[in-house]
Tab-separated table of C-alpha atoms in Angstrom:
chain	number	residue	atom	x	y	z
G	1	MET	CA	5.492	-72.743	-10.825
G	2	PHE	CA	4.680	-69.588	-12.851
G	3	ASP	CA	4.997	-69.338	-16.548
G	4	ILE	CA	6.538	-65.967	-17.491
G	5	GLU	CA	4.645	-66.008	-20.758
G	6	SER	CA	1.311	-65.776	-18.902
G	7	PHE	CA	2.087	-62.346	-17.294
G	8	PRO	CA	0.449	-59.372	-18.994
G	9	THR	CA	2.584	-56.959	-21.018
G	10	PRO	CA	2.096	-53.224	-21.627
G	11	CYS	CA	0.444	-54.053	-24.922
G	12	ASP	CA	-2.173	-56.048	-23.025
G	13	ASN	CA	-3.416	-52.782	-21.348
G	14	PHE	CA	-2.118	-53.933	-17.992
G	15	PHE	CA	-1.011	-50.370	-17.129
G	16	PRO	CA	-3.956	-47.952	-17.201
G	17	ALA	CA	-3.680	-44.996	-19.546
G	18	ALA	CA	-3.461	-41.476	-18.103
G	19	ILE	CA	-6.868	-40.063	-17.354
G	20	PRO	CA	-7.326	-36.805	-19.279
G	21	MET	CA	-8.402	-33.916	-17.084
G	22	GLY	CA	-9.772	-30.595	-18.277
G	23	PRO	CA	-8.910	-27.280	-16.601
G	24	SER	CA	-11.972	-27.276	-14.338
G	25	GLU	CA	-11.225	-30.804	-13.202
G	26	VAL	CA	-7.662	-29.808	-12.300
G	27	GLU	CA	-8.919	-26.833	-10.262
G	28	ASP	CA	-11.338	-29.138	-8.446
G	29	ALA	CA	-8.501	-31.555	-7.695
G	30	VAL	CA	-6.390	-28.926	-5.857
G	31	ALA	CA	-5.876	-29.484	-2.148
G	32	PRO	CA	-8.085	-27.461	0.200
G	33	GLU	CA	-6.869	-23.962	1.045
G	34	THR	CA	-4.847	-23.625	4.235
G	35	PRO	CA	-5.345	-20.794	6.741
G	36	SER	CA	-2.041	-19.216	5.696
G	37	ALA	CA	-3.054	-19.377	2.017
G	38	ARG	CA	-6.376	-17.687	2.877
G	39	ALA	CA	-4.525	-14.986	4.826
G	40	ALA	CA	-2.124	-14.429	1.924
G	41	ALA	CA	-5.020	-14.180	-0.525
G	42	ALA	CA	-6.773	-11.653	1.732
G	43	LYS	CA	-3.555	-9.632	1.984
G	44	ARG	CA	-3.177	-9.622	-1.827
G	45	ALA	CA	-6.808	-8.546	-2.248
G	46	GLU	CA	-6.363	-5.703	0.265
G	47	ALA	CA	-3.151	-4.561	-1.438
G	48	GLU	CA	-4.932	-4.532	-4.800
G	49	ARG	CA	-7.829	-2.550	-3.326
G	50	LYS	CA	-5.407	0.027	-1.888
G	51	ARG	CA	-3.554	0.269	-5.234
G	52	GLU	CA	-6.839	0.967	-7.005
G	53	GLU	CA	-7.807	3.542	-4.355
G	54	ARG	CA	-4.455	5.344	-4.673
G	55	ALA	CA	-4.687	5.306	-8.480
G	56	LYS	CA	-8.185	6.831	-8.336
G	57	ARG	CA	-7.043	9.522	-5.894
G	58	LYS	CA	-4.076	10.291	-8.133
G	59	ALA	CA	-6.293	10.495	-11.228
G	60	ASP	CA	-8.595	12.887	-9.326
G	61	GLY	CA	-5.580	15.063	-8.448
G	62	VAL	CA	-5.794	14.342	-4.711
G	63	PRO	CA	-2.315	14.312	-3.166
G	64	ASP	CA	-1.056	11.253	-1.354
G	65	ARG	CA	-1.284	11.472	2.447
G	66	ARG	CA	2.430	10.855	2.740
G	67	ALA	CA	3.099	13.872	0.512
G	68	VAL	CA	0.847	16.024	2.705
G	69	ASP	CA	2.542	14.755	5.882
G	70	SER	CA	5.957	15.435	4.384
G	71	ALA	CA	4.899	18.979	3.424
G	72	VAL	CA	3.601	19.636	6.957
G	73	ILE	CA	6.832	18.399	8.533
G	74	GLY	CA	8.869	20.500	6.139
G	75	ALA	CA	6.791	23.575	7.004
G	76	ILE	CA	7.290	22.975	10.739
G	77	VAL	CA	11.055	22.598	10.312
G	78	THR	CA	11.289	25.740	8.159
G	79	ALA	CA	9.137	27.843	10.511
G	80	ALA	CA	11.044	26.662	13.600
G	81	ALA	CA	14.370	27.478	11.939
G	82	ARG	CA	13.184	30.952	10.851
G	83	ARG	CA	12.063	31.785	14.360
G	84	GLY	CA	15.308	30.503	15.920
G	85	HIS	CA	13.578	27.853	18.006
G	86	GLY	CA	16.611	25.552	17.853
G	87	ARG	CA	18.863	28.196	19.389
G	88	THR	CA	16.227	29.016	22.034
G	89	ILE	CA	15.876	25.357	23.018
G	90	SER	CA	19.672	24.973	23.249
G	91	GLN	CA	19.962	28.006	25.516
G	92	THR	CA	16.932	27.500	27.741
G	93	LYS	CA	16.696	23.687	27.642
G	94	SER	CA	12.931	24.202	27.475
G	95	LEU	CA	10.097	24.268	24.970
G	96	ALA	CA	8.127	26.807	27.013
G	97	GLY	CA	6.879	29.753	25.024
G	98	LEU	CA	7.745	28.319	21.617
G	99	ALA	CA	5.042	28.456	18.953
G	100	ILE	CA	4.599	28.158	15.219
G	101	SER	CA	1.699	30.036	13.689
G	102	LEU	CA	-0.921	28.165	11.743
G	103	GLN	CA	-0.353	30.666	8.948
G	104	ASP	CA	3.334	29.661	8.726
G	105	LEU	CA	2.433	25.979	8.876
G	106	VAL	CA	-0.315	26.050	6.236
G	107	GLY	CA	1.580	28.541	4.050
G	108	GLY	CA	4.782	26.484	4.052
G	109	ALA	CA	2.944	23.218	3.403
G	110	MET	CA	0.925	24.775	0.575
G	111	GLN	CA	4.095	26.126	-1.018
G	112	GLU	CA	5.652	22.651	-0.919
G	113	LEU	CA	2.581	20.930	-2.332
G	114	VAL	CA	1.698	23.445	-5.044
G	115	GLU	CA	5.024	24.879	-6.163
G	116	ASN	CA	7.412	22.001	-5.534
G	117	ARG	CA	5.168	18.984	-6.112
G	118	GLY	CA	2.857	20.415	-8.789
G	119	ILE	CA	-0.406	19.632	-7.012
G	120	GLY	CA	-3.394	21.826	-7.849
G	121	GLN	CA	-4.038	24.578	-5.310
G	122	GLN	CA	-7.617	23.536	-4.498
G	123	GLN	CA	-6.713	19.849	-4.105
G	124	ALA	CA	-3.674	20.713	-1.968
G	125	LYS	CA	-5.675	23.080	0.255
G	126	LYS	CA	-8.454	20.570	0.824
G	127	ALA	CA	-6.084	17.672	1.520
G	128	LEU	CA	-3.976	19.780	3.886
G	129	LEU	CA	-6.911	21.125	5.891
G	130	VAL	CA	-8.456	17.652	6.147
G	131	ARG	CA	-5.143	16.161	7.262
G	132	LEU	CA	-4.730	18.869	9.921
G	133	GLY	CA	-8.280	18.246	11.141
G	134	LEU	CA	-9.430	21.744	10.192
G	135	ALA	CA	-11.999	20.563	7.624
G	136	ARG	CA	-13.866	17.438	6.610
């Protein structure tokens, strides 16, 4: 039969030692990228690009589009309330004949952007006119 004394022991180097791997070897040993991992990486890269774009616009003093949109909506609400459009709509059940002047819209939005949000007048004017499609 077998003699137990003839089996190798750990001191006989029966078990191989761990193979040292440097950082580049570990990166090479990683499993191939899955489609979902590629999509996630692309999403992270796009988010980083947008963050950098927003930071540059902020550093240049250009207001965020959401701030401009919010100012425009606020100006519409204020102008409609001043002109009594809500009461007119309630009474007539119609929007016919209702209007808000461009002067009221731009003036109210500029007031919000410049006075309330501290954006420079030139930057606010340009961003507002571009957002309204009145300039490039």
